[in-house]
Short mmCIF file of C-alpha atoms and ligand atoms in Angstrom, two decimals:
data_model
loop_
_atom_site.label_atom_id
_atom_site.label_comp_id
_atom_site.label_asym_id
_atom_site.label_seq_id
_atom_site.Cartn_x
_atom_site.Cartn_y
_atom_site.Cartn_z
CA MET U 1 -4.38 13.60 -19.33
CA LYS U 2 -1.36 11.45 -20.06
CA PRO U 3 -1.86 7.72 -19.51
CA LEU U 4 0.57 5.78 -17.33
CA LYS U 5 2.64 3.53 -19.58
CA MET U 6 4.53 0.57 -18.19
CA GLY U 7 6.08 -1.26 -21.12
CA ASN U 8 3.26 -2.88 -23.07
CA ILE U 9 0.51 -1.91 -20.67
CA GLU U 10 -1.17 1.42 -20.20
CA ALA U 11 -3.56 2.83 -17.60
CA LYS U 12 -5.82 5.48 -19.13
CA VAL U 13 -6.00 7.30 -15.81
CA PRO U 14 -2.59 7.80 -14.16
CA ILE U 15 -3.95 7.02 -10.69
CA ILE U 16 -2.96 3.92 -8.74
CA GLN U 17 -5.13 2.91 -5.83
CA GLY U 18 -2.61 2.07 -3.11
CA GLY U 19 -2.79 -1.42 -1.62
CA MET U 20 -4.36 -1.40 1.85
CA GLY U 21 -4.04 -4.31 4.22
CA ILE U 22 -5.54 -6.10 5.98
CA GLY U 23 -8.73 -6.50 3.99
CA ILE U 24 -9.25 -2.84 3.08
CA SER U 25 -8.38 -3.10 -0.62
CA LEU U 26 -9.52 -6.46 -1.91
CA GLY U 27 -11.11 -7.48 -5.20
CA ARG U 28 -14.11 -5.19 -5.02
CA LEU U 29 -12.23 -1.93 -4.58
CA ALA U 30 -9.40 -2.90 -6.93
CA GLY U 31 -11.89 -4.01 -9.59
CA ALA U 32 -13.86 -0.76 -9.31
CA VAL U 33 -10.73 1.38 -9.74
CA ALA U 34 -9.49 -0.72 -12.67
CA LEU U 35 -12.89 -0.48 -14.35
CA GLU U 36 -12.62 3.32 -14.33
CA GLY U 37 -9.21 3.24 -16.02
CA GLY U 38 -6.96 3.53 -12.96
CA ILE U 39 -4.85 0.76 -11.47
CA GLY U 40 -6.55 -1.36 -8.82
CA MET U 41 -4.35 -2.94 -6.15
CA ILE U 42 -5.37 -5.85 -3.97
CA SER U 43 -3.50 -6.09 -0.67
CA ALA U 44 -2.25 -9.63 -0.08
CA ALA U 45 -1.52 -8.98 3.61
CA GLN U 46 -3.29 -11.76 5.54
CA ILE U 47 -5.80 -11.75 2.70
CA GLY U 48 -7.28 -15.08 3.82
CA PHE U 49 -8.63 -13.73 7.12
CA LYS U 50 -12.21 -14.58 6.15
CA GLU U 51 -11.37 -18.15 5.14
CA PRO U 52 -12.51 -20.88 7.58
CA ASP U 53 -9.00 -22.33 7.96
CA PHE U 54 -7.22 -19.00 8.51
CA ASP U 55 -6.36 -19.87 12.13
CA THR U 56 -5.31 -23.44 11.41
CA ASP U 57 -3.59 -23.15 8.02
CA THR U 58 -2.93 -19.47 7.45
CA LYS U 59 -0.77 -19.94 4.38
CA ALA U 60 -3.31 -22.12 2.55
CA ALA U 61 -6.08 -19.65 3.42
CA ASN U 62 -4.03 -16.73 2.12
CA LEU U 63 -3.04 -18.51 -1.10
CA ARG U 64 -6.67 -19.42 -1.81
CA ALA U 65 -7.85 -15.88 -1.10
CA ILE U 66 -5.25 -14.39 -3.45
CA GLU U 67 -6.88 -16.29 -6.31
CA LYS U 68 -10.44 -15.54 -5.17
CA GLU U 69 -9.90 -11.80 -4.80
CA TYR U 70 -8.10 -11.56 -8.12
CA LYS U 71 -11.01 -13.33 -9.85
CA LYS U 72 -13.45 -10.99 -8.14
CA ALA U 73 -11.56 -7.92 -9.37
CA ARG U 74 -11.16 -9.38 -12.85
CA ARG U 75 -14.91 -10.07 -13.13
CA ILE U 76 -15.55 -6.40 -12.36
CA ALA U 77 -12.87 -5.09 -14.75
CA PRO U 78 -12.16 -7.67 -17.46
CA GLU U 79 -9.88 -5.25 -19.33
CA GLY U 80 -8.51 -3.25 -16.40
CA ILE U 81 -5.09 -3.24 -14.78
CA ILE U 82 -5.13 -5.19 -11.53
CA GLY U 83 -2.16 -5.74 -9.26
CA PHE U 84 -1.20 -7.00 -5.84
CA ASN U 85 0.54 -5.19 -3.02
CA LEU U 86 2.88 -7.52 -1.16
CA MET U 87 4.86 -6.59 1.91
CA VAL U 88 8.43 -7.86 1.99
CA ALA U 89 8.16 -8.32 5.77
CA MET U 90 5.54 -11.05 5.37
CA ARG U 91 6.51 -14.63 6.05
CA HIS U 92 6.05 -16.79 2.90
CA TYR U 93 6.47 -13.64 0.78
CA GLU U 94 7.90 -15.67 -2.10
CA GLU U 95 4.98 -18.06 -2.23
CA TYR U 96 2.46 -15.23 -2.08
CA VAL U 97 4.25 -13.41 -4.90
CA ARG U 98 4.15 -16.56 -7.02
CA ALA U 99 0.45 -17.05 -6.25
CA ALA U 100 -0.30 -13.46 -7.29
CA VAL U 101 1.55 -13.97 -10.57
CA LYS U 102 -0.19 -17.30 -11.18
CA ALA U 103 -3.58 -15.70 -10.48
CA GLY U 104 -2.87 -13.26 -13.33
CA ALA U 105 -1.67 -10.04 -11.68
CA ASP U 106 -0.56 -7.34 -14.12
CA LEU U 107 1.60 -5.63 -11.53
CA ILE U 108 3.25 -6.30 -8.18
CA VAL U 109 3.93 -3.36 -5.90
CA SER U 110 6.12 -4.25 -2.98
CA GLY U 111 7.26 -2.34 0.08
CA ALA U 112 7.56 -2.53 3.89
CA GLY U 113 11.19 -3.40 3.32
CA LEU U 114 13.03 -3.36 0.00
CA PRO U 115 12.00 -6.09 -2.46
CA THR U 116 15.57 -7.04 -3.33
CA ASP U 117 14.67 -10.59 -4.43
CA LEU U 118 11.49 -9.83 -6.36
CA PRO U 119 12.91 -10.20 -9.91
CA GLY U 120 14.47 -13.53 -8.93
CA ILE U 121 11.15 -14.80 -7.58
CA VAL U 122 9.03 -13.94 -10.63
CA LYS U 123 11.81 -14.78 -13.13
CA ASP U 124 10.55 -14.07 -16.66
CA ALA U 125 6.83 -14.12 -15.86
CA ASP U 126 4.76 -11.50 -17.65
CA VAL U 127 4.17 -9.16 -14.73
CA LYS U 128 5.32 -5.62 -14.01
CA LEU U 129 7.38 -5.03 -10.87
CA ALA U 130 7.30 -1.90 -8.74
CA PRO U 131 9.29 -1.35 -5.55
CA ILE U 132 8.16 1.28 -3.04
CA VAL U 133 10.76 3.74 -1.78
CA SER U 134 10.51 6.75 0.48
CA THR U 135 14.01 8.23 0.40
CA GLU U 136 16.85 8.86 -2.03
CA LYS U 137 18.87 6.31 -0.09
CA SER U 138 16.32 3.51 -0.49
CA ALA U 139 15.88 4.35 -4.20
CA LYS U 140 19.63 4.06 -4.72
CA VAL U 141 19.86 0.77 -2.84
CA ILE U 142 17.08 -1.00 -4.74
CA LEU U 143 17.97 0.32 -8.21
CA LYS U 144 21.64 -0.55 -7.77
CA PHE U 145 20.82 -3.98 -6.37
CA TRP U 146 18.45 -4.96 -9.21
CA ASP U 147 20.90 -3.60 -11.76
CA LYS U 148 23.84 -5.53 -10.36
CA LYS U 149 22.11 -8.79 -9.55
CA TYR U 150 19.45 -9.04 -12.25
CA ARG U 151 20.42 -6.48 -14.92
CA LYS U 152 16.91 -5.14 -14.45
CA ILE U 153 15.17 -1.87 -13.73
CA PRO U 154 11.72 -1.51 -12.17
CA ASP U 155 8.69 -1.24 -14.48
CA LEU U 156 7.45 1.47 -12.10
CA LEU U 157 8.94 3.09 -9.01
CA VAL U 158 6.45 4.09 -6.32
CA ILE U 159 7.58 6.94 -4.09
CA GLU U 160 5.68 7.02 -0.82
CA GLY U 161 5.87 10.25 1.14
CA PRO U 162 5.42 11.03 4.84
CA GLN U 163 1.67 11.83 4.63
CA ALA U 164 0.80 8.25 3.64
CA GLY U 165 -1.18 5.76 5.68
CA GLY U 166 -0.22 2.41 7.11
CA HIS U 167 3.42 1.67 7.83
CA LEU U 168 5.78 4.47 6.88
CA GLY U 169 9.24 4.06 5.42
CA PHE U 170 10.83 6.73 7.61
CA ALA U 171 12.36 6.86 11.04
CA ARG U 172 10.44 9.23 13.34
CA GLU U 173 13.05 12.03 13.04
CA LYS U 174 12.84 11.87 9.26
CA LEU U 175 9.07 12.05 9.43
CA GLU U 176 9.36 15.31 11.34
CA LYS U 177 11.98 16.64 8.95
CA PHE U 178 9.75 15.88 5.97
CA GLU U 179 6.57 17.29 7.51
CA ASP U 180 6.91 20.36 5.32
CA PRO U 181 5.81 19.31 1.80
CA ALA U 182 8.42 21.60 0.24
CA VAL U 183 11.19 19.72 2.06
CA TYR U 184 9.89 16.36 0.89
CA ALA U 185 9.54 17.73 -2.66
CA GLY U 186 13.33 18.14 -2.56
CA GLU U 187 13.71 14.46 -1.65
CA VAL U 188 11.36 13.50 -4.52
CA ARG U 189 13.56 15.46 -6.93
CA ARG U 190 16.64 13.66 -5.62
CA ILE U 191 14.88 10.29 -6.07
CA LEU U 192 13.97 11.29 -9.65
CA ALA U 193 17.61 12.17 -10.29
CA VAL U 194 18.61 8.66 -9.20
CA VAL U 195 15.95 7.25 -11.53
CA LYS U 196 17.32 9.36 -14.38
CA ASP U 197 20.79 7.85 -13.98
CA PHE U 198 19.34 4.37 -14.51
CA GLU U 199 17.13 5.53 -17.38
CA GLU U 200 20.27 6.76 -19.10
CA LYS U 201 22.13 3.55 -18.37
CA TYR U 202 19.31 1.40 -19.81
CA GLY U 203 18.24 3.85 -22.53
CA THR U 204 14.61 3.60 -21.47
CA ARG U 205 12.07 5.31 -19.24
CA ILE U 206 11.28 4.23 -15.71
CA PRO U 207 7.78 5.48 -14.88
CA THR U 208 7.29 6.83 -11.37
CA ALA U 209 4.32 7.40 -9.06
CA LEU U 210 4.09 9.57 -5.95
CA GLY U 211 1.79 8.82 -3.03
CA GLY U 212 1.04 10.15 0.44
CA GLY U 213 -1.60 12.76 1.24
CA ILE U 214 -2.71 13.23 -2.36
CA ASP U 215 -6.45 13.71 -2.08
CA THR U 216 -7.53 16.63 -4.26
CA PRO U 217 -7.24 17.52 -7.97
CA GLU U 218 -4.79 20.28 -6.96
CA ALA U 219 -2.61 17.81 -5.08
CA VAL U 220 -2.62 15.44 -8.09
CA LYS U 221 -1.54 18.28 -10.33
CA ALA U 222 1.16 19.41 -7.91
CA ALA U 223 2.53 15.87 -7.65
CA LEU U 224 2.71 15.45 -11.42
CA SER U 225 4.41 18.83 -11.73
CA LEU U 226 7.32 17.41 -9.70
CA GLY U 227 7.98 15.14 -12.65
CA VAL U 228 6.33 11.84 -11.69
CA ASP U 229 4.07 10.04 -14.17
CA ALA U 230 1.28 9.01 -11.81
CA VAL U 231 -0.04 9.29 -8.30
CA GLN U 232 -0.78 6.59 -5.74
CA VAL U 233 -3.86 7.33 -3.65
CA ALA U 234 -5.21 5.22 -0.81
CA THR U 235 -6.99 7.13 1.99
CA ARG U 236 -9.46 8.80 -0.36
CA PHE U 237 -10.64 5.36 -1.53
CA VAL U 238 -11.42 4.09 1.98
CA THR U 239 -14.61 6.11 2.22
CA THR U 240 -16.06 4.68 -0.98
CA GLU U 241 -18.99 2.34 -1.34
CA GLU U 242 -16.74 -0.18 -3.06
CA CYS U 243 -13.98 -0.24 -0.43
CA ASP U 244 -13.86 -3.74 1.06
CA ALA U 245 -13.75 -2.63 4.71
CA ASP U 246 -16.73 -2.65 7.08
CA ILE U 247 -18.84 0.54 7.09
CA ARG U 248 -17.80 1.27 10.70
CA TYR U 249 -14.18 1.54 9.59
CA LYS U 250 -15.19 4.00 6.88
CA GLU U 251 -17.22 5.95 9.44
CA SER U 252 -14.19 6.19 11.72
CA TYR U 253 -12.53 8.28 8.97
CA ILE U 254 -15.63 10.44 8.56
CA ASN U 255 -15.85 11.03 12.32
CA ALA U 256 -12.13 11.67 12.88
CA SER U 257 -10.75 15.14 13.48
CA LYS U 258 -7.25 16.24 12.55
CA GLU U 259 -6.02 15.81 16.15
CA ASP U 260 -7.19 12.18 16.20
CA ILE U 261 -4.66 11.20 13.56
CA ILE U 262 -1.40 10.19 15.17
CA ILE U 263 1.84 8.35 14.58
CA VAL U 264 2.13 5.04 16.39
CA LYS U 265 4.94 2.56 16.69
CA SER U 266 3.69 -0.66 15.21
CA PRO U 267 4.90 -4.01 16.59
CA VAL U 268 6.56 -4.44 13.19
CA GLY U 269 9.04 -1.86 14.43
CA MET U 270 8.09 0.83 11.91
CA PRO U 271 6.13 3.97 12.58
CA GLY U 272 2.60 3.96 11.26
CA ARG U 273 -0.23 6.46 11.00
CA ALA U 274 -3.58 5.67 12.57
CA ILE U 275 -6.68 7.10 14.22
CA ASN U 276 -6.29 7.36 17.97
CA ASN U 277 -8.70 5.05 19.80
CA GLU U 278 -9.18 2.95 22.90
CA MET U 279 -6.76 0.27 21.72
CA ILE U 280 -3.91 2.73 21.14
CA LYS U 281 -4.55 4.44 24.48
CA LYS U 282 -4.38 1.08 26.28
CA VAL U 283 -1.08 0.24 24.61
CA GLU U 284 0.31 3.68 25.41
CA ASN U 285 -0.61 3.08 29.04
CA GLY U 286 1.58 0.01 29.00
CA GLU U 287 -1.20 -2.55 28.70
CA ARG U 288 -0.51 -5.69 26.74
CA ILE U 289 -3.39 -6.83 24.58
CA PHE U 290 -4.17 -10.54 24.59
CA HIS U 291 -3.79 -12.04 21.13
CA SER U 292 -5.34 -14.95 19.30
CA PRO U 293 -3.16 -17.94 18.35
CA CYS U 294 -0.14 -16.60 16.45
CA HIS U 295 -0.48 -16.74 12.65
CA ARG U 296 3.25 -16.37 12.23
CA CYS U 297 2.58 -13.64 9.70
CA LEU U 298 5.86 -11.74 9.89
CA ASN U 299 9.44 -12.80 9.39
CA ARG U 300 10.52 -10.76 12.37
CA CYS U 301 8.14 -10.70 15.30
CA ASP U 302 8.55 -11.78 18.88
CA PRO U 303 5.00 -12.81 19.88
CA ALA U 304 5.91 -13.13 23.57
CA ASN U 305 7.06 -9.52 23.81
CA ILE U 306 4.85 -7.43 21.55
CA PRO U 307 2.28 -5.10 23.14
CA TYR U 308 -0.39 -6.25 20.68
CA CYS U 309 -0.67 -8.40 17.57
CA ILE U 310 -0.73 -6.37 14.38
CA THR U 311 -2.70 -9.02 12.49
CA ASP U 312 -5.41 -9.15 15.16
CA ALA U 313 -5.61 -5.36 15.35
CA LEU U 314 -5.85 -4.89 11.58
CA ILE U 315 -8.43 -7.67 11.17
CA HIS U 316 -10.55 -5.98 13.85
CA ALA U 317 -10.31 -2.84 11.71
CA ALA U 318 -11.45 -4.54 8.51
CA LYS U 319 -14.36 -6.13 10.39
CA GLY U 320 -15.41 -2.81 11.88
CA GLU U 321 -14.56 -3.74 15.48
CA THR U 322 -13.11 -0.29 15.77
CA LYS U 323 -12.47 -0.10 19.52
CA LYS U 324 -10.12 -3.08 19.38
CA ALA U 325 -8.60 -2.08 16.05
CA LEU U 326 -5.54 -0.41 14.65
CA LEU U 327 -7.22 2.06 12.30
CA PHE U 328 -4.52 2.82 9.75
CA CYS U 329 -5.11 5.99 7.74
CA GLY U 330 -3.34 8.70 5.78
CA ALA U 331 -2.71 12.19 7.18
CA ASN U 332 -5.78 13.60 5.41
CA ALA U 333 -8.29 10.96 6.52
CA TYR U 334 -10.07 13.53 8.70
CA LYS U 335 -11.13 15.42 5.57
CA ALA U 336 -13.57 12.67 4.55
CA ASN U 337 -17.13 13.72 5.22
CA ARG U 338 -19.24 11.27 3.24
CA ILE U 339 -19.23 7.96 1.45
CA GLU U 340 -18.53 8.40 -2.26
CA THR U 341 -18.28 6.01 -5.19
CA VAL U 342 -14.96 5.12 -6.79
CA LYS U 343 -16.16 6.80 -9.97
CA GLU U 344 -16.83 10.06 -8.09
CA VAL U 345 -13.39 9.98 -6.44
CA LEU U 346 -11.61 9.40 -9.73
CA GLU U 347 -13.69 12.02 -11.57
CA ASP U 348 -12.70 14.51 -8.88
CA LEU U 349 -8.99 13.61 -8.71
CA LYS U 350 -8.48 13.82 -12.48
CA LYS U 351 -10.45 17.07 -12.88
CA LEU U 352 -7.40 19.24 -13.53
CA LEU U 353 -5.48 16.78 -15.75
C1 FMN O 401 -5.57 1.75 5.66
C2 FMN O 401 -4.28 1.71 4.92
C3 FMN O 401 -3.60 0.52 4.79
C4 FMN O 401 -2.41 0.46 4.06
N1 FMN O 401 -1.80 -0.75 3.90
C5 FMN O 401 -0.70 -0.85 3.12
C6 FMN O 401 -0.12 -2.11 2.84
O1 FMN O 401 -0.59 -3.15 3.29
N2 FMN O 401 1.00 -2.12 2.08
C7 FMN O 401 1.54 -0.98 1.55
O2 FMN O 401 2.54 -1.06 0.86
N3 FMN O 401 0.99 0.22 1.78
C8 FMN O 401 -0.12 0.31 2.53
N4 FMN O 401 -0.70 1.54 2.72
C9 FMN O 401 -0.16 2.72 2.01
C10 FMN O 401 -0.95 3.02 0.73
O3 FMN O 401 -0.83 1.98 -0.19
C11 FMN O 401 -0.54 4.34 0.04
O4 FMN O 401 0.71 4.28 -0.54
C12 FMN O 401 -0.57 5.57 0.91
O5 FMN O 401 -1.46 5.46 1.95
C13 FMN O 401 -0.91 6.77 0.06
O6 FMN O 401 -1.22 7.89 0.82
P1 FMN O 401 -2.74 8.35 1.08
O7 FMN O 401 -3.35 7.27 1.90
O8 FMN O 401 -2.59 9.62 1.83
O9 FMN O 401 -3.41 8.51 -0.24
C14 FMN O 401 -1.89 1.63 3.46
C15 FMN O 401 -2.58 2.83 3.61
C16 FMN O 401 -3.76 2.89 4.32
C17 FMN O 401 -4.49 4.19 4.43
#
């Protein structure tokens, strides 16, 4: 098993636990993964939802929770690699990035939009930066932009494929085109060719990770055989004891069948993958779901015209209020049939390495 090297830091196990918002991957899950030698990622998306002032001062609640959850993870894994996942689409993105760096994050993984300004925000802080891309086009855009504006390459490039959970970086037609893993493997090779150009230009390696539907030792092996250095896995970690979500959310994975997993259009404007439920059916029937006072969480959202509030729906999910929730999941969530420990999941995934 080759460790994942990012400059001066090294994860013994080349498995990154993908950030899962809202409240699915917090300090407990990230700490548990980091303790076992993988990379634990805390999702900063509306991370302060359990704070008493979340409704009245959302930003302060989120900033406080960033520090709390980092400390929690660090207590569990004093020597482990712990990062934050931050979505570009979030309002106050810059401040949340700075808070994550100040808390002590080793790594920032950033997607849901291209993190064009990330190097400028962190400046020369000692933190590794990893954009998420899904296509050759997005890889080219971000690598060229960072090169031109900052003379910088990513410390890690995360490639997120069409089987992933949460928001997806593809238009619906592309999702269909890439349904066949062999077709997406071609796109991964094209992304790696783009990476190679920049490796040559800078005379150094740019480590890469592939995520989306990787849930077995065979899938880990197949991903690495495409030429990436690591895998990013999320769905498989939801049904662990350590996952920060309510047990009823975990059970919704265990009880789901393949047909229950569908693509929805999120109010963010991107497609997302989720478990079909009452809430989704209501929205599909044209119902508008009442939402709590707006937290102004996204840069681009029109609260008066959205069918439902994504923050409300994802918080319901984390709290286990599954009927009212948007239950984000990866394409293979239906395969879960029991609650495992993080250690068991990692032991299984790295079996063939
Ligand atoms: C419940 C859930 C929530 C997610 N939330 C986020 C998120 O907030 N930000 C993000 O960049 N990716 C998010 N993702 C994507 C994961 O980080 C990961 O890249 C992807 O799901 C990997 O595929 P897998 O779930 O099939 O292993 C989420 C995935 C799931 C399943």
